[in-house]
Amino acid sequence: CDCCTDCPVPISRPIVEPCGISVSDRFDQFLNELNTVSSVDDLSNLSSVQRQTLNWLLNEDGLELCPGDDTLVQRYVTALIYFTTNGDNWTKCSKTDFTCGSNRLDDSPFKGKSSYLSPVSECDWAGITCNTRGKVAEIRFEENNLNGFIPVELGQLRFLKVLNVARNFLHGSFPSQIWDLNMLETIRLDDNVIGGQIPDNLEHLSNMKRLIINNNTFSGTIRGVGDLTKLRSLELQNNNFIGSIPDSIGDARDIVSAKFHGNMLTGTVPLSICDNSFRVLTSDCRDESAFFVSCDCCTDCPVPL
């Protein structure tokens, strides 16, 4: 400008987010709220899935949550599932699957749902069901090409009743924090490569009806299963369990199916279990089994894999 009376120095202004605070302040406040869910090291590590999820919340999430939002922790944990299981390669309802939930003939839990990470409530994402209070009650991703691991942060979902990630490609250890969720009714992990141990004390899981974790790499004893008196279906076959079958499993009077074969269990199936009316009861009761379990009431003695 050849005729301007002044060329003022530009004022440096902080970048303001929709929450009315700077980008850095929003990050710091999110970090402060989420460090009780994930470790500070994980949230600070630029290559961790926890940091990827935090970055998504800050920079990509269309809902643009503000610090202090009641749903922040729940949205973070449910979004974390996507990043820990390679969500971009899911069979259905990845974030770019714009046909998710549109098939009227689809009878899966994805029917009528939105693609994952879309700018709607996490309760409306495919695979997630919430209760009337807006708390996550069910996670269902059966046979959807989940490849990765189950995050320990799921232990924050205190109202969770159903966890079903059967027939995927999950590995690693099953988080011990999930066993502490006392509203659980169903755990289905079958046909993955998940390991870990069943805690010795599960009395707090008074509503557990289905524990189906067959065809994995679980180890240790199965003593804790005897605390699950509401069980209807118990499938532990083809793991690495050791020890004996606890007679307290017979206290589950509604149980109709129990499968113990394909492990390293020994001893005898207790009479208290035989007193129940099983449709299916299996153990390694063939004479040629490497780990023999004597059983007078089993419906089958499968050939070891």
PDB file of C-alpha atoms in Angstrom:
ATOM      1  CA  CYS A   1       0.000   0.000   0.000  1.00  0.00           C
ATOM      2  CA  ASP A   2       1.555   3.312  -1.133  1.00  0.00           C
ATOM      3  CA  CYS A   3      -0.994   5.480   0.674  1.00  0.00           C
ATOM      4  CA  CYS A   4      -1.851   3.667   3.951  1.00  0.00           C
ATOM      5  CA  THR A   5      -1.439   5.749   7.106  1.00  0.00           C
ATOM      6  CA  ASP A   6      -0.444   2.648   9.096  1.00  0.00           C
ATOM      7  CA  CYS A   7       0.373  -1.071   8.733  1.00  0.00           C
ATOM      8  CA  PRO A   8      -0.555  -2.478  12.192  1.00  0.00           C
ATOM      9  CA  VAL A   9       1.149  -5.579  13.575  1.00  0.00           C
ATOM     10  CA  PRO A  10      -1.355  -8.523  13.440  1.00  0.00           C
ATOM     11  CA  ILE A  11      -2.670  -9.579  16.833  1.00  0.00           C
ATOM     12  CA  SER A  12      -1.889 -13.191  17.670  1.00  0.00           C
ATOM     13  CA  ARG A  13      -5.137 -14.876  18.697  1.00  0.00           C
ATOM     14  CA  PRO A  14      -5.458 -18.404  20.067  1.00  0.00           C
ATOM     15  CA  ILE A  15      -7.303 -20.863  17.890  1.00  0.00           C
ATOM     16  CA  VAL A  16     -10.695 -21.338  19.489  1.00  0.00           C
ATOM     17  CA  GLU A  17     -12.613 -24.605  19.315  1.00  0.00           C
ATOM     18  CA  PRO A  18     -16.424 -24.953  19.413  1.00  0.00           C
ATOM     19  CA  CYS A  19     -16.167 -25.447  23.188  1.00  0.00           C
ATOM     20  CA  GLY A  20     -14.927 -21.899  23.515  1.00  0.00           C
ATOM     21  CA  ILE A  21     -11.426 -22.886  24.594  1.00  0.00           C
ATOM     22  CA  SER A  22      -8.131 -23.193  22.770  1.00  0.00           C
ATOM     23  CA  VAL A  23      -7.048 -26.393  21.077  1.00  0.00           C
ATOM     24  CA  SER A  24      -4.312 -26.897  23.656  1.00  0.00           C
ATOM     25  CA  ASP A  25      -6.666 -26.345  26.599  1.00  0.00           C
ATOM     26  CA  ARG A  26      -9.189 -28.809  25.189  1.00  0.00           C
ATOM     27  CA  PHE A  27      -6.422 -31.379  24.745  1.00  0.00           C
ATOM     28  CA  ASP A  28      -5.149 -30.866  28.291  1.00  0.00           C
ATOM     29  CA  GLN A  29      -8.634 -31.194  29.787  1.00  0.00           C
ATOM     30  CA  PHE A  30      -9.412 -34.318  27.770  1.00  0.00           C
ATOM     31  CA  LEU A  31      -6.100 -35.805  28.882  1.00  0.00           C
ATOM     32  CA  ASN A  32      -6.890 -35.004  32.499  1.00  0.00           C
ATOM     33  CA  GLU A  33     -10.302 -36.712  32.298  1.00  0.00           C
ATOM     34  CA  LEU A  34      -9.131 -39.792  30.418  1.00  0.00           C
ATOM     35  CA  ASN A  35      -5.988 -40.524  32.420  1.00  0.00           C
ATOM     36  CA  THR A  36      -8.151 -42.427  34.904  1.00  0.00           C
ATOM     37  CA  VAL A  37      -9.224 -44.705  32.035  1.00  0.00           C
ATOM     38  CA  SER A  38      -5.967 -45.174  30.142  1.00  0.00           C
ATOM     39  CA  SER A  39      -2.454 -44.559  31.390  1.00  0.00           C
ATOM     40  CA  VAL A  40      -0.836 -41.178  30.767  1.00  0.00           C
ATOM     41  CA  ASP A  41       1.978 -43.008  28.953  1.00  0.00           C
ATOM     42  CA  ASP A  42      -0.472 -44.596  26.509  1.00  0.00           C
ATOM     43  CA  LEU A  43      -2.349 -41.340  25.951  1.00  0.00           C
ATOM     44  CA  SER A  44       0.898 -39.471  25.361  1.00  0.00           C
ATOM     45  CA  ASN A  45       2.483 -42.061  23.068  1.00  0.00           C
ATOM     46  CA  LEU A  46       1.860 -40.773  19.537  1.00  0.00           C
ATOM     47  CA  SER A  47       1.832 -44.313  18.100  1.00  0.00           C
ATOM     48  CA  SER A  48      -0.524 -45.925  20.653  1.00  0.00           C
ATOM     49  CA  VAL A  49      -4.132 -46.814  19.888  1.00  0.00           C
ATOM     50  CA  GLN A  50      -5.159 -44.799  22.935  1.00  0.00           C
ATOM     51  CA  ARG A  51      -3.566 -41.670  21.460  1.00  0.00           C
ATOM     52  CA  GLN A  52      -5.118 -42.407  18.058  1.00  0.00           C
ATOM     53  CA  THR A  53      -8.522 -42.551  19.755  1.00  0.00           C
ATOM     54  CA  LEU A  54      -7.865 -39.334  21.669  1.00  0.00           C
ATOM     55  CA  ASN A  55      -6.814 -37.589  18.453  1.00  0.00           C
ATOM     56  CA  TRP A  56     -10.004 -38.784  16.775  1.00  0.00           C
ATOM     57  CA  LEU A  57     -12.105 -37.335  19.610  1.00  0.00           C
ATOM     58  CA  LEU A  58     -10.274 -34.025  19.390  1.00  0.00           C
ATOM     59  CA  ASN A  59      -9.941 -33.572  15.646  1.00  0.00           C
ATOM     60  CA  GLU A  60     -12.338 -35.823  13.732  1.00  0.00           C
ATOM     61  CA  ASP A  61     -15.380 -36.617  15.848  1.00  0.00           C
ATOM     62  CA  GLY A  62     -18.344 -34.792  14.362  1.00  0.00           C
ATOM     63  CA  LEU A  63     -20.034 -34.465  17.760  1.00  0.00           C
ATOM     64  CA  GLU A  64     -17.172 -32.246  19.007  1.00  0.00           C
ATOM     65  CA  LEU A  65     -17.583 -33.151  22.666  1.00  0.00           C
ATOM     66  CA  CYS A  66     -16.435 -30.665  25.261  1.00  0.00           C
ATOM     67  CA  PRO A  67     -14.467 -31.412  28.425  1.00  0.00           C
ATOM     68  CA  GLY A  68     -16.763 -32.507  31.219  1.00  0.00           C
ATOM     69  CA  ASP A  69     -19.326 -34.099  28.891  1.00  0.00           C
ATOM     70  CA  ASP A  70     -21.086 -36.990  30.631  1.00  0.00           C
ATOM     71  CA  THR A  71     -20.483 -39.281  27.642  1.00  0.00           C
ATOM     72  CA  LEU A  72     -16.787 -38.515  27.116  1.00  0.00           C
ATOM     73  CA  VAL A  73     -15.396 -41.633  28.806  1.00  0.00           C
ATOM     74  CA  GLN A  74     -17.997 -43.951  27.258  1.00  0.00           C
ATOM     75  CA  ARG A  75     -17.425 -42.510  23.776  1.00  0.00           C
ATOM     76  CA  TYR A  76     -13.671 -42.804  24.194  1.00  0.00           C
ATOM     77  CA  VAL A  77     -13.879 -46.458  25.292  1.00  0.00           C
ATOM     78  CA  THR A  78     -16.300 -47.493  22.544  1.00  0.00           C
ATOM     79  CA  ALA A  79     -14.239 -45.663  19.917  1.00  0.00           C
ATOM     80  CA  LEU A  80     -11.138 -47.402  21.237  1.00  0.00           C
ATOM     81  CA  ILE A  81     -12.640 -50.750  20.187  1.00  0.00           C
ATOM     82  CA  TYR A  82     -12.382 -49.578  16.587  1.00  0.00           C
ATOM     83  CA  PHE A  83      -8.704 -48.701  16.842  1.00  0.00           C
ATOM     84  CA  THR A  84      -7.672 -51.830  18.780  1.00  0.00           C
ATOM     85  CA  THR A  85      -9.390 -54.199  16.328  1.00  0.00           C
ATOM     86  CA  ASN A  86      -8.368 -52.659  13.002  1.00  0.00           C
ATOM     87  CA  GLY A  87     -11.828 -51.240  12.361  1.00  0.00           C
ATOM     88  CA  ASP A  88     -11.033 -50.016   8.854  1.00  0.00           C
ATOM     89  CA  ASN A  89     -10.943 -53.684   7.794  1.00  0.00           C
ATOM     90  CA  TRP A  90     -14.165 -54.812   9.466  1.00  0.00           C
ATOM     91  CA  THR A  91     -16.509 -56.801   7.239  1.00  0.00           C
ATOM     92  CA  LYS A  92     -19.429 -54.495   8.023  1.00  0.00           C
ATOM     93  CA  CYS A  93     -19.979 -51.021   9.422  1.00  0.00           C
ATOM     94  CA  SER A  94     -16.484 -49.576   9.389  1.00  0.00           C
ATOM     95  CA  LYS A  95     -16.405 -45.789   9.394  1.00  0.00           C
ATOM     96  CA  THR A  96     -16.533 -45.698   5.585  1.00  0.00           C
ATOM     97  CA  ASP A  97     -19.315 -48.259   5.186  1.00  0.00           C
ATOM     98  CA  PHE A  98     -22.187 -45.977   4.219  1.00  0.00           C
ATOM     99  CA  THR A  99     -24.525 -48.934   3.613  1.00  0.00           C
ATOM    100  CA  CYS A 100     -24.252 -49.991   7.262  1.00  0.00           C
ATOM    101  CA  GLY A 101     -27.609 -50.950   8.743  1.00  0.00           C
ATOM    102  CA  SER A 102     -29.566 -50.284   5.552  1.00  0.00           C
ATOM    103  CA  ASN A 103     -30.343 -53.899   4.601  1.00  0.00           C
ATOM    104  CA  ARG A 104     -33.907 -54.527   5.780  1.00  0.00           C
ATOM    105  CA  LEU A 105     -33.329 -58.298   5.549  1.00  0.00           C
ATOM    106  CA  ASP A 106     -30.326 -58.125   7.863  1.00  0.00           C
ATOM    107  CA  ASP A 107     -31.184 -59.726  11.215  1.00  0.00           C
ATOM    108  CA  SER A 108     -27.815 -58.932  12.809  1.00  0.00           C
ATOM    109  CA  PRO A 109     -27.241 -56.426  15.632  1.00  0.00           C
ATOM    110  CA  PHE A 110     -26.159 -53.980  12.897  1.00  0.00           C
ATOM    111  CA  LYS A 111     -29.662 -53.597  11.473  1.00  0.00           C
ATOM    112  CA  GLY A 112     -30.790 -49.979  11.556  1.00  0.00           C
ATOM    113  CA  LYS A 113     -27.478 -48.858  13.023  1.00  0.00           C
ATOM    114  CA  SER A 114     -24.970 -46.240  11.866  1.00  0.00           C
ATOM    115  CA  SER A 115     -21.429 -46.879  10.730  1.00  0.00           C
ATOM    116  CA  TYR A 116     -18.844 -46.814  13.498  1.00  0.00           C
ATOM    117  CA  LEU A 117     -17.350 -43.439  14.466  1.00  0.00           C
ATOM    118  CA  SER A 118     -20.152 -41.594  12.639  1.00  0.00           C
ATOM    119  CA  PRO A 119     -21.265 -38.236  14.152  1.00  0.00           C
ATOM    120  CA  VAL A 120     -24.129 -39.693  16.170  1.00  0.00           C
ATOM    121  CA  SER A 121     -24.355 -41.047  19.688  1.00  0.00           C
ATOM    122  CA  GLU A 122     -22.127 -44.069  20.263  1.00  0.00           C
ATOM    123  CA  CYS A 123     -25.337 -45.848  21.296  1.00  0.00           C
ATOM    124  CA  ASP A 124     -26.356 -45.730  17.619  1.00  0.00           C
ATOM    125  CA  TRP A 125     -23.130 -47.215  16.283  1.00  0.00           C
ATOM    126  CA  ALA A 126     -23.307 -50.703  14.819  1.00  0.00           C
ATOM    127  CA  GLY A 127     -22.528 -53.370  17.400  1.00  0.00           C
ATOM    128  CA  ILE A 128     -23.344 -51.133  20.373  1.00  0.00           C
ATOM    129  CA  THR A 129     -26.604 -51.224  22.335  1.00  0.00           C
ATOM    130  CA  CYS A 130     -27.326 -48.929  25.267  1.00  0.00           C
ATOM    131  CA  ASN A 131     -29.851 -49.171  28.074  1.00  0.00           C
ATOM    132  CA  THR A 132     -32.565 -46.592  28.721  1.00  0.00           C
ATOM    133  CA  ARG A 133     -30.065 -44.471  30.636  1.00  0.00           C
ATOM    134  CA  GLY A 134     -27.765 -44.228  27.634  1.00  0.00           C
ATOM    135  CA  LYS A 135     -25.138 -46.566  29.088  1.00  0.00           C
ATOM    136  CA  VAL A 136     -23.506 -49.265  26.953  1.00  0.00           C
ATOM    137  CA  ALA A 137     -25.176 -52.593  27.779  1.00  0.00           C
ATOM    138  CA  GLU A 138     -24.219 -54.787  24.807  1.00  0.00           C
ATOM    139  CA  ILE A 139     -21.214 -55.117  22.509  1.00  0.00           C
ATOM    140  CA  ARG A 140     -21.837 -57.528  19.621  1.00  0.00           C
ATOM    141  CA  PHE A 141     -19.327 -58.038  16.818  1.00  0.00           C
ATOM    142  CA  GLU A 142     -19.683 -61.711  16.013  1.00  0.00           C
ATOM    143  CA  GLU A 143     -17.793 -62.746  12.867  1.00  0.00           C
ATOM    144  CA  ASN A 144     -16.911 -59.237  11.653  1.00  0.00           C
ATOM    145  CA  ASN A 145     -13.175 -59.574  10.948  1.00  0.00           C
ATOM    146  CA  LEU A 146     -12.017 -57.920  14.143  1.00  0.00           C
ATOM    147  CA  ASN A 147      -8.237 -58.291  14.181  1.00  0.00           C
ATOM    148  CA  GLY A 148      -6.324 -57.119  17.223  1.00  0.00           C
ATOM    149  CA  PHE A 149      -7.020 -57.226  20.937  1.00  0.00           C
ATOM    150  CA  ILE A 150      -9.710 -56.438  23.491  1.00  0.00           C
ATOM    151  CA  PRO A 151      -8.779 -53.207  25.296  1.00  0.00           C
ATOM    152  CA  VAL A 152      -8.537 -53.219  29.079  1.00  0.00           C
ATOM    153  CA  GLU A 153     -10.556 -50.010  29.041  1.00  0.00           C
ATOM    154  CA  LEU A 154     -13.751 -52.026  28.470  1.00  0.00           C
ATOM    155  CA  GLY A 155     -13.627 -52.547  32.210  1.00  0.00           C
ATOM    156  CA  GLN A 156     -14.969 -48.972  32.495  1.00  0.00           C
ATOM    157  CA  LEU A 157     -18.347 -49.976  31.013  1.00  0.00           C
ATOM    158  CA  ARG A 158     -20.020 -50.773  34.335  1.00  0.00           C
ATOM    159  CA  PHE A 159     -23.450 -51.498  32.818  1.00  0.00           C
ATOM    160  CA  LEU A 160     -22.211 -54.025  30.267  1.00  0.00           C
ATOM    161  CA  LYS A 161     -24.344 -57.171  30.105  1.00  0.00           C
ATOM    162  CA  VAL A 162     -23.292 -58.780  26.823  1.00  0.00           C
ATOM    163  CA  LEU A 163     -19.848 -59.051  25.242  1.00  0.00           C
ATOM    164  CA  ASN A 164     -19.896 -61.056  22.012  1.00  0.00           C
ATOM    165  CA  VAL A 165     -16.819 -60.971  19.789  1.00  0.00           C
ATOM    166  CA  ALA A 166     -17.000 -64.600  18.660  1.00  0.00           C
ATOM    167  CA  ARG A 167     -15.379 -65.898  15.487  1.00  0.00           C
ATOM    168  CA  ASN A 168     -12.914 -63.133  14.804  1.00  0.00           C
ATOM    169  CA  PHE A 169      -9.122 -62.840  14.825  1.00  0.00           C
ATOM    170  CA  LEU A 170      -8.565 -61.430  18.292  1.00  0.00           C
ATOM    171  CA  HIS A 171      -5.472 -62.334  20.286  1.00  0.00           C
ATOM    172  CA  GLY A 172      -3.697 -61.362  23.461  1.00  0.00           C
ATOM    173  CA  SER A 173      -4.868 -61.760  27.031  1.00  0.00           C
ATOM    174  CA  PHE A 174      -8.494 -61.242  28.032  1.00  0.00           C
ATOM    175  CA  PRO A 175      -8.494 -58.166  30.310  1.00  0.00           C
ATOM    176  CA  SER A 176      -8.953 -59.104  33.947  1.00  0.00           C
ATOM    177  CA  GLN A 177     -10.886 -55.854  34.460  1.00  0.00           C
ATOM    178  CA  ILE A 178     -13.810 -57.229  32.453  1.00  0.00           C
ATOM    179  CA  TRP A 179     -14.337 -60.070  34.936  1.00  0.00           C
ATOM    180  CA  ASP A 180     -15.112 -57.363  37.514  1.00  0.00           C
ATOM    181  CA  LEU A 181     -18.211 -56.096  35.658  1.00  0.00           C
ATOM    182  CA  ASN A 182     -20.929 -57.482  37.910  1.00  0.00           C
ATOM    183  CA  MET A 183     -23.836 -56.981  35.473  1.00  0.00           C
ATOM    184  CA  LEU A 184     -22.432 -59.358  32.869  1.00  0.00           C
ATOM    185  CA  GLU A 185     -24.823 -62.027  31.594  1.00  0.00           C
ATOM    186  CA  THR A 186     -23.055 -63.265  28.473  1.00  0.00           C
ATOM    187  CA  ILE A 187     -19.417 -63.549  27.428  1.00  0.00           C
ATOM    188  CA  ARG A 188     -18.760 -65.013  23.996  1.00  0.00           C
ATOM    189  CA  LEU A 189     -15.184 -65.146  22.814  1.00  0.00           C
ATOM    190  CA  ASP A 190     -15.302 -68.435  20.923  1.00  0.00           C
ATOM    191  CA  ASP A 191     -13.019 -69.070  17.956  1.00  0.00           C
ATOM    192  CA  ASN A 192     -10.328 -66.472  18.478  1.00  0.00           C
ATOM    193  CA  VAL A 193      -6.784 -66.739  19.870  1.00  0.00           C
ATOM    194  CA  ILE A 194      -7.483 -65.123  23.237  1.00  0.00           C
ATOM    195  CA  GLY A 195      -5.661 -66.223  26.362  1.00  0.00           C
ATOM    196  CA  GLY A 196      -5.731 -65.449  30.050  1.00  0.00           C
ATOM    197  CA  GLN A 197      -7.168 -67.110  33.129  1.00  0.00           C
ATOM    198  CA  ILE A 198     -10.565 -67.361  34.778  1.00  0.00           C
ATOM    199  CA  PRO A 199     -10.425 -65.770  38.256  1.00  0.00           C
ATOM    200  CA  ASP A 200     -10.881 -68.127  41.202  1.00  0.00           C
ATOM    201  CA  ASN A 201     -13.693 -65.997  42.626  1.00  0.00           C
ATOM    202  CA  LEU A 202     -16.631 -64.999  40.430  1.00  0.00           C
ATOM    203  CA  GLU A 203     -19.373 -64.796  43.052  1.00  0.00           C
ATOM    204  CA  HIS A 204     -20.143 -61.225  42.003  1.00  0.00           C
ATOM    205  CA  LEU A 205     -21.252 -62.434  38.551  1.00  0.00           C
ATOM    206  CA  SER A 206     -24.592 -63.575  39.890  1.00  0.00           C
ATOM    207  CA  ASN A 207     -26.374 -63.002  36.566  1.00  0.00           C
ATOM    208  CA  MET A 208     -23.959 -64.810  34.253  1.00  0.00           C
ATOM    209  CA  LYS A 209     -25.914 -67.180  32.005  1.00  0.00           C
ATOM    210  CA  ARG A 210     -23.546 -67.876  29.114  1.00  0.00           C
ATOM    211  CA  LEU A 211     -19.792 -68.286  29.273  1.00  0.00           C
ATOM    212  CA  ILE A 212     -18.650 -69.410  25.846  1.00  0.00           C
ATOM    213  CA  ILE A 213     -14.888 -69.141  25.372  1.00  0.00           C
ATOM    214  CA  ASN A 214     -14.066 -72.326  23.464  1.00  0.00           C
ATOM    215  CA  ASN A 215     -11.302 -72.611  20.868  1.00  0.00           C
ATOM    216  CA  ASN A 216      -8.904 -70.133  22.407  1.00  0.00           C
ATOM    217  CA  THR A 217      -5.757 -70.377  24.528  1.00  0.00           C
ATOM    218  CA  PHE A 218      -7.100 -69.855  28.061  1.00  0.00           C
ATOM    219  CA  SER A 219      -5.154 -71.603  30.812  1.00  0.00           C
ATOM    220  CA  GLY A 220      -5.173 -72.171  34.563  1.00  0.00           C
ATOM    221  CA  THR A 221      -7.934 -73.819  36.559  1.00  0.00           C
ATOM    222  CA  ILE A 222     -11.712 -73.454  36.203  1.00  0.00           C
ATOM    223  CA  ARG A 223     -12.478 -73.230  39.937  1.00  0.00           C
ATOM    224  CA  GLY A 224     -14.165 -69.846  39.589  1.00  0.00           C
ATOM    225  CA  VAL A 225     -16.772 -71.193  37.177  1.00  0.00           C
ATOM    226  CA  GLY A 226     -18.378 -72.983  40.104  1.00  0.00           C
ATOM    227  CA  ASP A 227     -19.550 -69.603  41.436  1.00  0.00           C
ATOM    228  CA  LEU A 228     -21.776 -68.998  38.395  1.00  0.00           C
ATOM    229  CA  THR A 229     -25.028 -70.471  39.702  1.00  0.00           C
ATOM    230  CA  LYS A 230     -27.222 -68.960  36.957  1.00  0.00           C
ATOM    231  CA  LEU A 231     -25.310 -70.561  34.108  1.00  0.00           C
ATOM    232  CA  ARG A 232     -27.248 -72.132  31.259  1.00  0.00           C
ATOM    233  CA  SER A 233     -24.430 -72.642  28.772  1.00  0.00           C
ATOM    234  CA  LEU A 234     -20.759 -73.281  29.540  1.00  0.00           C
ATOM    235  CA  GLU A 235     -18.341 -73.952  26.692  1.00  0.00           C
ATOM    236  CA  LEU A 236     -14.688 -74.235  27.684  1.00  0.00           C
ATOM    237  CA  GLN A 237     -13.580 -76.836  25.158  1.00  0.00           C
ATOM    238  CA  ASN A 238     -10.300 -76.667  23.255  1.00  0.00           C
ATOM    239  CA  ASN A 239      -8.286 -74.471  25.573  1.00  0.00           C
ATOM    240  CA  ASN A 240      -5.404 -75.223  27.946  1.00  0.00           C
ATOM    241  CA  PHE A 241      -7.234 -75.541  31.269  1.00  0.00           C
ATOM    242  CA  ILE A 242      -5.743 -77.770  33.952  1.00  0.00           C
ATOM    243  CA  GLY A 243      -6.928 -79.310  37.221  1.00  0.00           C
ATOM    244  CA  SER A 244     -10.322 -80.866  37.844  1.00  0.00           C
ATOM    245  CA  ILE A 245     -13.943 -79.986  37.175  1.00  0.00           C
ATOM    246  CA  PRO A 246     -15.413 -78.354  40.310  1.00  0.00           C
ATOM    247  CA  ASP A 247     -18.485 -80.052  41.755  1.00  0.00           C
ATOM    248  CA  SER A 248     -19.995 -76.623  42.525  1.00  0.00           C
ATOM    249  CA  ILE A 249     -20.894 -76.333  38.837  1.00  0.00           C
ATOM    250  CA  GLY A 250     -23.709 -78.707  39.778  1.00  0.00           C
ATOM    251  CA  ASP A 251     -25.280 -75.830  41.725  1.00  0.00           C
ATOM    252  CA  ALA A 252     -26.210 -74.217  38.418  1.00  0.00           C
ATOM    253  CA  ARG A 253     -29.579 -75.962  38.230  1.00  0.00           C
ATOM    254  CA  ASP A 254     -30.582 -74.354  34.899  1.00  0.00           C
ATOM    255  CA  ILE A 255     -27.491 -75.431  33.019  1.00  0.00           C
ATOM    256  CA  VAL A 256     -28.254 -77.440  29.877  1.00  0.00           C
ATOM    257  CA  SER A 257     -24.907 -77.446  28.082  1.00  0.00           C
ATOM    258  CA  ALA A 258     -21.360 -77.852  29.407  1.00  0.00           C
ATOM    259  CA  LYS A 259     -18.333 -78.720  27.303  1.00  0.00           C
ATOM    260  CA  PHE A 260     -14.989 -79.467  28.926  1.00  0.00           C
ATOM    261  CA  HIS A 261     -13.174 -81.562  26.308  1.00  0.00           C
ATOM    262  CA  GLY A 262      -9.946 -80.625  24.568  1.00  0.00           C
ATOM    263  CA  ASN A 263      -8.181 -79.385  27.692  1.00  0.00           C
ATOM    264  CA  MET A 264      -5.709 -80.811  30.201  1.00  0.00           C
ATOM    265  CA  LEU A 265      -8.325 -81.547  32.852  1.00  0.00           C
ATOM    266  CA  THR A 266      -8.184 -84.774  34.848  1.00  0.00           C
ATOM    267  CA  GLY A 267     -10.212 -86.565  37.498  1.00  0.00           C
ATOM    268  CA  THR A 268     -13.931 -87.323  37.421  1.00  0.00           C
ATOM    269  CA  VAL A 269     -16.996 -85.355  36.407  1.00  0.00           C
ATOM    270  CA  PRO A 270     -18.665 -84.874  39.828  1.00  0.00           C
ATOM    271  CA  LEU A 271     -21.981 -86.581  40.582  1.00  0.00           C
ATOM    272  CA  SER A 272     -23.485 -83.197  41.452  1.00  0.00           C
ATOM    273  CA  ILE A 273     -23.078 -82.238  37.791  1.00  0.00           C
ATOM    274  CA  CYS A 274     -24.481 -85.540  36.564  1.00  0.00           C
ATOM    275  CA  ASP A 275     -27.638 -84.885  38.599  1.00  0.00           C
ATOM    276  CA  ASN A 276     -28.562 -82.037  36.249  1.00  0.00           C
ATOM    277  CA  SER A 277     -30.527 -82.554  33.039  1.00  0.00           C
ATOM    278  CA  PHE A 278     -27.978 -81.820  30.342  1.00  0.00           C
ATOM    279  CA  ARG A 279     -28.706 -81.739  26.645  1.00  0.00           C
ATOM    280  CA  VAL A 280     -24.940 -81.649  26.060  1.00  0.00           C
ATOM    281  CA  LEU A 281     -22.182 -82.650  28.472  1.00  0.00           C
ATOM    282  CA  THR A 282     -18.711 -83.447  27.147  1.00  0.00           C
ATOM    283  CA  SER A 283     -15.286 -84.225  28.558  1.00  0.00           C
ATOM    284  CA  ASP A 284     -12.116 -86.036  27.554  1.00  0.00           C
ATOM    285  CA  CYS A 285     -13.644 -89.343  28.601  1.00  0.00           C
ATOM    286  CA  ARG A 286     -12.209 -91.519  25.845  1.00  0.00           C
ATOM    287  CA  ASP A 287      -9.722 -94.058  27.136  1.00  0.00           C
ATOM    288  CA  GLU A 288      -7.123 -92.890  24.601  1.00  0.00           C
ATOM    289  CA  SER A 289      -7.306 -89.260  25.713  1.00  0.00           C
ATOM    290  CA  ALA A 290      -3.949 -87.873  26.852  1.00  0.00           C
ATOM    291  CA  PHE A 291      -5.744 -86.175  29.751  1.00  0.00           C
ATOM    292  CA  PHE A 292      -8.496 -88.540  30.856  1.00  0.00           C
ATOM    293  CA  VAL A 293     -11.648 -87.431  32.678  1.00  0.00           C
ATOM    294  CA  SER A 294     -13.891 -90.196  33.953  1.00  0.00           C
ATOM    295  CA  CYS A 295     -17.539 -89.447  33.200  1.00  0.00           C
ATOM    296  CA  ASP A 296     -20.603 -91.678  33.640  1.00  0.00           C
ATOM    297  CA  CYS A 297     -23.127 -89.124  32.396  1.00  0.00           C
ATOM    298  CA  CYS A 298     -21.467 -87.364  29.453  1.00  0.00           C
ATOM    299  CA  THR A 299     -23.438 -87.208  26.244  1.00  0.00           C
ATOM    300  CA  ASP A 300     -20.238 -87.342  24.200  1.00  0.00           C
ATOM    301  CA  CYS A 301     -16.525 -88.031  24.529  1.00  0.00           C
ATOM    302  CA  PRO A 302     -15.162 -86.140  21.483  1.00  0.00           C
ATOM    303  CA  VAL A 303     -12.007 -87.242  19.710  1.00  0.00           C
ATOM    304  CA  PRO A 304      -9.193 -84.846  20.709  1.00  0.00           C
ATOM    305  CA  LEU A 305      -8.216 -82.325  18.049  1.00  0.00           C
TER     306      LEU A 305
END
